[in-house]
Short mmCIF file of C-alpha atoms and ligand atoms in Angstrom, two decimals:
data_model
loop_
_atom_site.label_atom_id
_atom_site.label_comp_id
_atom_site.label_asym_id
_atom_site.label_seq_id
_atom_site.Cartn_x
_atom_site.Cartn_y
_atom_site.Cartn_z
CA MET A 1266 21.53 36.04 -4.61
CA PHE A 1267 19.92 32.74 -3.62
CA ASP A 1268 21.39 29.44 -2.40
CA LEU A 1269 19.48 27.37 -4.95
CA ILE A 1270 17.04 27.98 -7.80
CA ILE A 1271 14.93 25.20 -9.26
CA ARG A 1272 13.84 26.35 -12.71
CA ASN A 1273 11.06 25.24 -15.00
CA ALA A 1274 9.04 23.29 -12.46
CA ASN A 1275 5.50 22.01 -12.85
CA LEU A 1276 3.57 22.26 -9.59
CA PRO A 1277 0.86 19.97 -8.17
CA ASP A 1278 -1.79 22.70 -8.63
CA GLY A 1279 -1.22 22.70 -12.41
CA GLN A 1280 1.04 25.75 -12.71
CA ASP A 1281 3.96 25.21 -15.07
CA ALA A 1282 7.33 26.81 -15.86
CA VAL A 1283 7.72 28.03 -12.28
CA ASP A 1284 11.07 29.01 -10.76
CA ILE A 1285 11.53 28.29 -7.04
CA CYS A 1286 14.19 30.37 -5.28
CA ILE A 1287 15.63 29.14 -1.99
CA ARG A 1288 17.57 31.01 0.67
CA ASN A 1289 18.57 29.85 4.18
CA GLY A 1290 16.56 26.66 3.90
CA LYS A 1291 13.30 28.44 3.04
CA ILE A 1292 11.39 29.16 -0.13
CA ALA A 1293 12.20 32.84 -0.72
CA GLU A 1294 10.37 33.47 -3.97
CA THR A 1295 8.43 31.67 -6.69
CA GLY A 1296 7.39 32.92 -10.11
CA SER A 1297 8.04 32.60 -13.81
CA ARG A 1298 11.49 33.37 -15.29
CA ILE A 1299 12.87 35.02 -12.17
CA GLU A 1300 15.99 36.96 -13.06
CA ALA A 1301 18.37 36.12 -10.27
CA SER A 1302 21.41 34.05 -9.65
CA ALA A 1303 22.17 31.37 -7.11
CA ALA A 1304 25.05 29.28 -5.87
CA ALA A 1305 23.40 26.31 -7.59
CA GLU A 1306 20.61 25.80 -10.13
CA ILE A 1307 18.59 22.74 -11.07
CA ASP A 1308 16.60 22.65 -14.30
CA ALA A 1309 13.46 20.60 -13.58
CA THR A 1310 12.74 20.55 -17.37
CA GLY A 1311 8.97 20.70 -16.94
CA ARG A 1312 8.79 17.92 -14.41
CA LEU A 1313 6.65 17.89 -11.30
CA VAL A 1314 8.13 19.48 -8.20
CA THR A 1315 6.16 18.80 -5.05
CA PRO A 1316 6.51 19.26 -1.32
CA PRO A 1317 7.70 15.96 0.16
CA PHE A 1318 5.47 12.97 0.73
CA VAL A 1319 4.09 12.60 4.26
CA ASP A 1320 3.06 9.32 5.87
CA PRO A 1321 0.72 10.01 8.81
CA HIS A 1322 0.32 6.36 9.86
CA PHE A 1323 3.19 3.92 10.15
CA HIS A 1324 4.72 1.30 12.48
CA MET A 1325 8.45 1.91 12.54
CA ASP A 1326 9.07 -0.49 15.43
CA ALA A 1327 7.85 -3.39 13.29
CA THR A 1328 9.11 -2.41 9.85
CA LEU A 1329 11.63 -4.63 8.04
CA SER A 1330 11.00 -7.47 10.53
CA LEU A 1331 9.39 -9.68 7.90
CA GLY A 1332 10.04 -13.36 8.68
CA MET A 1333 11.05 -12.73 12.31
CA PRO A 1334 10.47 -15.18 13.94
CA ARG A 1335 8.36 -16.66 11.12
CA LEU A 1336 6.12 -15.59 8.25
CA ASN A 1337 2.38 -14.86 8.57
CA HIS A 1338 0.75 -17.96 7.07
CA SER A 1339 -2.87 -16.78 6.96
CA GLY A 1340 -1.92 -13.21 6.04
CA THR A 1341 -4.56 -11.95 8.50
CA LEU A 1342 -4.53 -8.99 10.91
CA LEU A 1343 -5.01 -11.28 13.91
CA GLU A 1344 -2.16 -13.65 13.00
CA GLY A 1345 -0.04 -10.53 12.44
CA ILE A 1346 -0.82 -9.29 15.96
CA ALA A 1347 -0.02 -12.78 17.36
CA LEU A 1348 3.25 -12.90 15.41
CA TRP A 1349 4.28 -9.48 16.66
CA GLY A 1350 3.52 -10.75 20.20
CA GLU A 1351 6.00 -13.59 19.57
CA LEU A 1352 8.69 -11.26 18.28
CA ARG A 1353 8.26 -8.55 20.94
CA PRO A 1354 10.02 -10.22 23.89
CA ALA A 1355 13.14 -10.70 21.75
CA LEU A 1356 13.34 -7.09 20.55
CA THR A 1357 16.53 -5.23 21.40
CA LYS A 1358 17.11 -1.51 21.23
CA ASP A 1359 20.00 -1.93 18.80
CA ALA A 1360 18.00 -4.09 16.40
CA LEU A 1361 15.06 -1.66 16.53
CA LEU A 1362 17.37 1.28 15.88
CA GLU A 1363 19.02 -0.43 12.94
CA ARG A 1364 15.76 -1.41 11.24
CA ALA A 1365 14.19 2.01 11.78
CA LEU A 1366 17.22 3.89 10.47
CA ARG A 1367 17.35 1.60 7.43
CA TYR A 1368 13.69 2.34 6.78
CA CYS A 1369 14.37 6.08 7.04
CA ASP A 1370 17.10 5.75 4.37
CA LEU A 1371 14.54 4.11 2.10
CA ALA A 1372 12.00 6.82 2.96
CA VAL A 1373 14.40 9.62 2.01
CA SER A 1374 15.14 7.93 -1.32
CA GLN A 1375 11.36 8.00 -1.96
CA GLY A 1376 10.97 11.68 -1.02
CA LEU A 1377 9.11 10.74 2.17
CA LEU A 1378 10.29 13.31 4.72
CA ALA A 1379 7.65 13.24 7.46
CA ILE A 1380 6.32 10.15 9.20
CA ARG A 1381 3.99 9.60 12.15
CA SER A 1382 4.82 6.24 13.68
CA HIS A 1383 2.78 4.36 16.23
CA VAL A 1384 5.04 2.73 18.81
CA ASP A 1385 3.82 -0.33 20.67
CA THR A 1386 3.81 0.36 24.41
CA SER A 1387 2.50 -3.10 25.42
CA ASP A 1388 5.80 -4.42 26.75
CA PRO A 1389 6.35 -2.58 30.07
CA LYS A 1390 10.11 -2.45 29.42
CA LEU A 1391 9.29 0.10 26.68
CA VAL A 1392 12.40 -0.78 24.69
CA THR A 1393 10.43 0.20 21.56
CA VAL A 1394 9.87 3.70 22.93
CA GLU A 1395 13.49 4.12 23.99
CA ALA A 1396 14.70 3.09 20.55
CA LEU A 1397 12.24 5.19 18.56
CA LEU A 1398 12.91 8.31 20.64
CA GLU A 1399 16.57 7.93 19.71
CA VAL A 1400 15.64 7.44 16.07
CA ARG A 1401 13.50 10.60 16.20
CA ASP A 1402 16.56 12.59 17.32
CA LYS A 1403 18.94 10.95 14.86
CA VAL A 1404 16.77 11.51 11.78
CA ALA A 1405 15.59 15.01 12.76
CA PRO A 1406 17.91 16.69 10.21
CA TYR A 1407 16.14 14.88 7.35
CA ILE A 1408 12.82 13.42 8.56
CA ASP A 1409 10.12 14.86 10.80
CA LEU A 1410 9.28 11.80 12.88
CA GLN A 1411 6.31 11.92 15.26
CA LEU A 1412 5.66 9.11 17.71
CA VAL A 1413 2.32 7.81 18.99
CA ALA A 1414 2.02 5.80 22.24
CA PHE A 1415 0.09 2.80 20.96
CA PRO A 1416 -1.31 0.17 23.37
CA GLN A 1417 -1.36 -2.57 20.70
CA ASP A 1418 -2.74 -5.26 23.05
CA GLY A 1419 -5.49 -3.01 24.38
CA TYR A 1420 -5.51 -0.17 26.91
CA TYR A 1421 -7.72 -2.09 29.36
CA ARG A 1422 -7.37 -5.58 27.87
CA SER A 1423 -3.67 -5.85 28.64
CA THR A 1424 -2.39 -5.68 32.23
CA GLY A 1425 -0.09 -2.75 32.84
CA ALA A 1426 -1.01 -0.95 29.61
CA VAL A 1427 -2.43 2.15 31.34
CA ASP A 1428 0.78 2.69 33.28
CA ALA A 1429 3.04 1.91 30.29
CA LEU A 1430 1.23 4.40 28.04
CA ASN A 1431 1.61 7.15 30.63
CA ARG A 1432 5.30 6.37 31.08
CA ALA A 1433 5.83 6.48 27.29
CA LEU A 1434 4.25 9.95 27.24
CA ASP A 1435 6.45 11.00 30.17
CA MET A 1436 9.47 9.87 28.16
CA GLY A 1437 8.55 12.31 25.37
CA VAL A 1438 6.27 10.48 22.95
CA ASP A 1439 4.31 13.10 20.99
CA VAL A 1440 0.81 11.68 20.52
CA VAL A 1441 -1.74 9.61 22.49
CA GLY A 1442 -2.84 6.39 20.75
CA GLY A 1443 -5.53 3.78 21.35
CA ILE A 1444 -7.26 0.73 19.91
CA PRO A 1445 -10.86 0.73 21.22
CA HIS A 1446 -12.20 -2.01 18.88
CA PHE A 1447 -9.61 -4.43 20.33
CA GLU A 1448 -10.73 -3.99 23.95
CA ARG A 1449 -12.74 -6.88 25.43
CA THR A 1450 -16.14 -5.24 25.14
CA MET A 1451 -17.77 -2.31 23.39
CA ASP A 1452 -18.14 -0.68 26.80
CA GLU A 1453 -14.45 -0.98 27.57
CA GLY A 1454 -13.68 0.37 24.11
CA THR A 1455 -15.87 3.39 24.87
CA ALA A 1456 -14.24 3.83 28.27
CA SER A 1457 -10.77 3.70 26.67
CA VAL A 1458 -11.65 6.45 24.19
CA GLN A 1459 -12.89 8.60 27.05
CA ALA A 1460 -9.83 7.97 29.23
CA LEU A 1461 -7.37 8.60 26.40
CA CYS A 1462 -9.09 11.84 25.39
CA ARG A 1463 -8.84 13.00 29.00
CA ILE A 1464 -5.10 12.23 29.04
CA ALA A 1465 -4.60 14.16 25.79
CA ALA A 1466 -6.54 17.14 27.14
CA GLU A 1467 -4.60 17.17 30.42
CA ARG A 1468 -1.22 16.84 28.73
CA GLY A 1469 -2.04 19.15 25.80
CA LEU A 1470 -1.22 16.43 23.25
CA PRO A 1471 -2.81 15.30 19.99
CA ILE A 1472 -4.58 11.94 19.66
CA ASP A 1473 -4.32 9.34 16.91
CA MET A 1474 -6.26 6.14 17.49
CA HIS A 1475 -6.49 2.94 15.53
CA CYS A 1476 -10.26 3.11 15.45
CA ASP A 1477 -12.80 0.57 14.21
CA GLU A 1478 -10.31 -1.43 12.14
CA THR A 1479 -12.90 -4.12 11.59
CA ASP A 1480 -15.66 -5.08 9.15
CA ASP A 1481 -18.22 -5.00 11.98
CA PRO A 1482 -20.69 -2.21 11.11
CA MET A 1483 -21.60 -1.97 14.80
CA SER A 1484 -18.06 -0.94 15.71
CA ARG A 1485 -18.86 2.72 16.31
CA HIS A 1486 -16.00 4.01 18.43
CA ILE A 1487 -15.47 6.83 15.94
CA GLU A 1488 -18.81 8.22 17.13
CA THR A 1489 -17.50 8.24 20.71
CA LEU A 1490 -14.17 9.69 19.58
CA ALA A 1491 -16.00 12.55 17.81
CA ALA A 1492 -18.17 13.24 20.86
CA GLN A 1493 -15.26 13.14 23.32
CA THR A 1494 -13.17 15.36 21.02
CA VAL A 1495 -15.83 18.06 21.29
CA ARG A 1496 -16.33 17.47 25.02
CA PHE A 1497 -12.62 17.83 25.86
CA GLY A 1498 -12.03 20.76 23.46
CA LEU A 1499 -9.67 18.77 21.23
CA LYS A 1500 -11.02 19.89 17.84
CA GLY A 1501 -8.42 19.66 15.08
CA ARG A 1502 -5.97 17.69 17.28
CA VAL A 1503 -7.53 14.26 16.85
CA ALA A 1504 -7.05 11.62 14.17
CA GLY A 1505 -9.12 8.49 13.58
CA SER A 1506 -6.96 5.93 11.80
CA HIS A 1507 -8.50 3.21 9.60
CA LEU A 1508 -12.26 3.63 10.35
CA THR A 1509 -12.84 0.57 8.17
CA SER A 1510 -16.13 -0.33 9.87
CA MET A 1511 -17.60 2.74 8.14
CA HIS A 1512 -17.34 0.78 4.89
CA SER A 1513 -19.91 -1.70 6.20
CA MET A 1514 -22.23 0.69 8.05
CA ASN A 1515 -25.71 1.35 6.73
CA ASN A 1516 -26.00 4.54 4.73
CA TYR A 1517 -28.45 6.16 7.12
CA TYR A 1518 -26.11 5.81 10.09
CA ALA A 1519 -23.13 6.97 8.00
CA SER A 1520 -25.15 10.08 7.04
CA LYS A 1521 -25.49 10.91 10.74
CA LEU A 1522 -21.89 10.04 11.60
CA ILE A 1523 -20.02 11.98 8.90
CA PRO A 1524 -21.28 15.41 10.07
CA LEU A 1525 -20.25 14.49 13.64
CA ILE A 1526 -16.72 13.77 12.40
CA ALA A 1527 -16.73 17.07 10.51
CA GLU A 1528 -17.99 18.99 13.55
CA ALA A 1529 -15.18 17.53 15.70
CA GLU A 1530 -12.64 18.39 12.96
CA ILE A 1531 -11.23 14.90 13.16
CA ASN A 1532 -8.50 13.97 10.69
CA VAL A 1533 -9.33 10.68 9.00
CA ILE A 1534 -6.44 8.40 8.09
CA PRO A 1535 -7.31 5.40 5.91
CA ASN A 1536 -4.50 3.01 4.97
CA PRO A 1537 -5.51 1.84 1.48
CA LEU A 1538 -2.87 -0.90 0.99
CA ILE A 1539 -3.48 -2.50 4.35
CA ASN A 1540 -7.25 -2.01 4.39
CA ILE A 1541 -7.78 -3.71 1.02
CA MET A 1542 -5.44 -6.50 2.14
CA LEU A 1543 -6.75 -7.20 5.65
CA GLN A 1544 -10.45 -6.34 5.62
CA GLY A 1545 -13.26 -8.48 4.25
CA ARG A 1546 -11.48 -11.67 5.33
CA HIS A 1547 -14.64 -13.26 6.72
CA ASP A 1548 -16.54 -12.62 3.49
CA THR A 1549 -16.94 -15.22 0.77
CA TYR A 1550 -18.26 -13.40 -2.32
CA PRO A 1551 -18.95 -10.59 -2.81
CA LYS A 1552 -15.98 -9.43 -0.72
CA ARG A 1553 -16.06 -6.00 0.86
CA ARG A 1554 -13.18 -3.61 0.17
CA GLY A 1555 -12.99 -2.43 3.75
CA MET A 1556 -11.61 1.04 3.12
CA THR A 1557 -13.55 3.86 4.77
CA ARG A 1558 -15.77 6.26 2.78
CA VAL A 1559 -13.08 8.51 1.37
CA ARG A 1560 -15.15 10.36 -1.23
CA GLU A 1561 -18.00 11.11 1.17
CA LEU A 1562 -15.68 12.20 3.99
CA MET A 1563 -13.79 14.53 1.64
CA ALA A 1564 -17.06 15.93 0.30
CA ALA A 1565 -18.04 16.81 3.88
CA GLY A 1566 -14.89 18.94 4.16
CA ILE A 1567 -13.08 16.45 6.43
CA ASN A 1568 -9.29 16.25 6.19
CA VAL A 1569 -8.51 12.80 4.77
CA ALA A 1570 -4.85 11.71 4.77
CA PHE A 1571 -3.52 8.34 3.62
CA GLY A 1572 -1.02 6.25 5.55
CA HIS A 1573 1.28 3.44 4.43
CA ASP A 1574 0.86 1.64 7.79
CA CYS A 1575 3.19 -1.31 7.18
CA VAL A 1576 6.26 -2.21 5.14
CA MET A 1577 7.67 -5.74 5.33
CA ASP A 1578 6.40 -6.58 8.82
CA PRO A 1579 4.14 -9.23 10.43
CA TRP A 1580 1.06 -7.72 8.77
CA TYR A 1581 2.28 -6.90 5.29
CA SER A 1582 5.08 -8.46 3.27
CA MET A 1583 5.02 -5.73 0.62
CA GLY A 1584 5.62 -1.97 0.53
CA SER A 1585 8.54 0.25 -0.39
CA ALA A 1586 8.06 3.54 1.49
CA ASP A 1587 6.35 4.81 -1.66
CA MET A 1588 3.40 7.07 -0.87
CA LEU A 1589 2.56 7.19 -4.59
CA GLU A 1590 1.86 3.46 -4.37
CA VAL A 1591 -0.48 4.22 -1.46
CA GLY A 1592 -2.24 6.87 -3.55
CA HIS A 1593 -2.36 4.54 -6.56
CA MET A 1594 -4.17 1.91 -4.50
CA ALA A 1595 -6.52 4.55 -3.06
CA ILE A 1596 -7.58 5.64 -6.56
CA HIS A 1597 -8.66 2.07 -7.29
CA VAL A 1598 -10.23 1.14 -3.97
CA ALA A 1599 -12.13 4.43 -3.59
CA GLN A 1600 -12.88 4.50 -7.34
CA MET A 1601 -11.65 8.07 -7.49
CA ALA A 1602 -10.34 8.43 -11.01
CA GLY A 1603 -12.02 11.66 -12.11
CA VAL A 1604 -9.95 14.70 -13.05
CA ASP A 1605 -10.53 16.43 -9.71
CA ASP A 1606 -10.30 13.15 -7.79
CA ILE A 1607 -6.69 12.58 -8.82
CA ARG A 1608 -5.54 15.86 -7.33
CA LYS A 1609 -7.48 15.15 -4.11
CA ILE A 1610 -5.70 11.80 -3.85
CA PHE A 1611 -2.33 13.50 -4.39
CA ASP A 1612 -3.25 16.01 -1.65
CA ALA A 1613 -4.05 13.09 0.68
CA ILE A 1614 -0.41 11.90 0.56
CA THR A 1615 1.04 15.42 0.77
CA VAL A 1616 -0.78 18.51 2.15
CA ASN A 1617 -3.60 16.66 3.95
CA SER A 1618 -1.12 14.36 5.67
CA ALA A 1619 0.99 17.36 6.69
CA LYS A 1620 -2.15 18.93 8.17
CA ALA A 1621 -3.05 15.72 10.04
CA MET A 1622 0.44 15.72 11.58
CA GLY A 1623 0.28 19.46 12.34
CA LEU A 1624 3.51 20.13 10.41
CA GLU A 1625 4.61 23.74 10.30
CA GLY A 1626 6.20 25.39 7.26
CA TYR A 1627 5.01 22.71 4.85
CA GLY A 1628 4.18 23.63 1.25
CA LEU A 1629 5.31 25.68 -1.70
CA ALA A 1630 4.37 29.15 -0.47
CA LYS A 1631 6.95 31.83 0.20
CA GLY A 1632 8.42 31.30 3.67
CA CYS A 1633 7.80 27.55 3.74
CA ASN A 1634 10.63 25.12 4.38
CA ALA A 1635 12.58 24.37 1.20
CA ASP A 1636 11.67 20.67 1.31
CA LEU A 1637 10.97 19.46 -2.23
CA VAL A 1638 10.90 16.42 -4.46
CA ILE A 1639 11.50 16.43 -8.21
CA LEU A 1640 9.71 13.57 -9.93
CA GLN A 1641 10.18 11.91 -13.31
CA ALA A 1642 6.62 12.88 -14.25
CA ARG A 1643 4.92 15.99 -15.59
CA ASP A 1644 1.88 16.19 -13.33
CA THR A 1645 0.06 14.57 -10.43
CA LEU A 1646 -1.82 12.10 -12.65
CA GLU A 1647 1.40 10.90 -14.19
CA ALA A 1648 3.14 10.76 -10.82
CA LEU A 1649 0.42 8.50 -9.42
CA ARG A 1650 0.08 6.41 -12.58
CA LEU A 1651 3.81 5.69 -12.78
CA LYS A 1652 4.57 5.78 -9.05
CA ALA A 1653 7.13 8.11 -10.52
CA HIS A 1654 10.85 7.83 -10.02
CA ARG A 1655 12.30 10.41 -7.60
CA LEU A 1656 15.02 12.40 -9.35
CA ALA A 1657 15.99 14.67 -6.46
CA VAL A 1658 14.96 15.07 -2.84
CA ILE A 1659 15.68 18.40 -1.18
CA ARG A 1660 15.60 19.15 2.54
CA ARG A 1661 15.96 22.73 3.79
CA GLY A 1662 17.43 23.73 0.45
CA LYS A 1663 20.02 20.94 0.22
CA VAL A 1664 19.88 17.95 -2.10
CA ILE A 1665 19.87 14.88 0.16
CA ALA A 1666 19.05 12.22 -2.45
CA ARG A 1667 19.51 12.12 -6.20
CA SER A 1668 19.11 9.54 -8.92
CA THR A 1669 19.41 9.40 -12.69
CA PRO A 1670 16.21 9.24 -14.76
CA ARG A 1671 14.84 5.76 -15.33
CA ILE A 1672 15.38 5.20 -19.04
CA THR A 1673 15.60 1.86 -20.84
CA ASP A 1674 17.74 1.16 -23.91
CA LEU A 1675 15.68 -0.57 -26.55
CA MET A 1676 17.28 -2.89 -29.12
CA LEU A 1677 14.57 -3.14 -31.76
CA ASP A 1678 15.16 -2.44 -35.45
CA GLY A 1679 13.33 0.66 -36.62
CA ARG A 1680 12.07 1.56 -33.14
CA PRO A 1681 13.33 4.26 -30.73
CA ALA A 1682 16.66 3.59 -29.02
CA LYS A 1683 15.41 4.69 -25.60
CA VAL A 1684 12.18 4.46 -23.64
CA ASP A 1685 11.33 6.95 -20.89
CA GLY A 1686 8.01 5.78 -19.41
CA ALA A 1687 7.26 9.35 -18.33
CA GLU A 1688 7.12 10.55 -21.96
CA TYR A 1689 4.29 8.33 -23.11
CA ALA A 1690 1.22 10.18 -21.86
CA PRO A 1691 -0.68 11.97 -24.65
CA LEU A 1692 -0.35 15.63 -23.60
CA GLN A 1693 -3.68 17.31 -22.87
CA ARG A 1694 -2.37 20.71 -21.91
ZN1 ZN B 1103 -1.55 0.85 12.16
#
């Protein structure tokens, strides 16, 4: 006897007609036509059932603040940072809590059940940290929220940042952040990477740095991050977010760098929506795309995970907590549209992101947490193409979000009465 059985599921790896049996919040058994009963059953009717979406790079202290105190007129990264600097002194814990919790509601509706959020530690009052720690506790029953101490204004560039970052970690923030390309000089950037790796080693914490988020091909802090990761014995615990300068590096240097990243087992976290929006701004034509070398990094065996980064904040007026939209953009920017590419992109917003965050019990194997999303799509290609509607979101075996299929009534003589966008793909199987 199980608590819940989801029948007739298609899985991301291509298996179809699979039954998933759940007991005590865990996946107890999977297989075809399992003869068992349960307190509840859901017929997935051949639709895709996936572990939840995971966003390994986000800014929950800034989300849903669009227009506060004004809109970003140039739409650039630097005006966004300036705007955030204007808003920051006016931030209150209550307002931060309310926006973050509202974003988490949206995330759940999109099947996004794990998020790593950078938290700006530049204001020594650390009201952002206080608020987000409370959010982490409040949402724990439905979202795994990890927090990164992020010295947005620079670790050495901003007075008091060293002390504030340490205090944020003392307060219980999970991950050490950094922003070496924003320090005053290359040397100070290098020194910040070194210092932050030392802190992570001493405290036994992971690292996730905004690293080389620039079009400057000489911004090579990822090289230092790889070297220091090895030096401090941090292999597998370090993430390099963005790495956009790699887009502009010469191919010879990239061919030396990629094996160093692989050796250090660094998780690479591009943010396709934000990278294509904010990079290449000093170019006329041709304009660079700015996203890091996803295909080449994946081919080298490096764990590549995509982040959403921003939703309706000083840097980005768009976004809807939809990791399929992130993957959709990645397919285009990385030009990864081959049959195998599509599944790799889907992995980058699910299993790879879970690995980058070090999540335990993630996946569809027996014994994993019964955290699942049923999509109005048959397979990963269709899910990404349609940014498919989420029909049900399940956390630890309980349905926590549900919606009716998106179907349109059509009033055309001699044509079908209803259109379900997910039934239009010519079936190859
Ligand atoms: Zn970011």
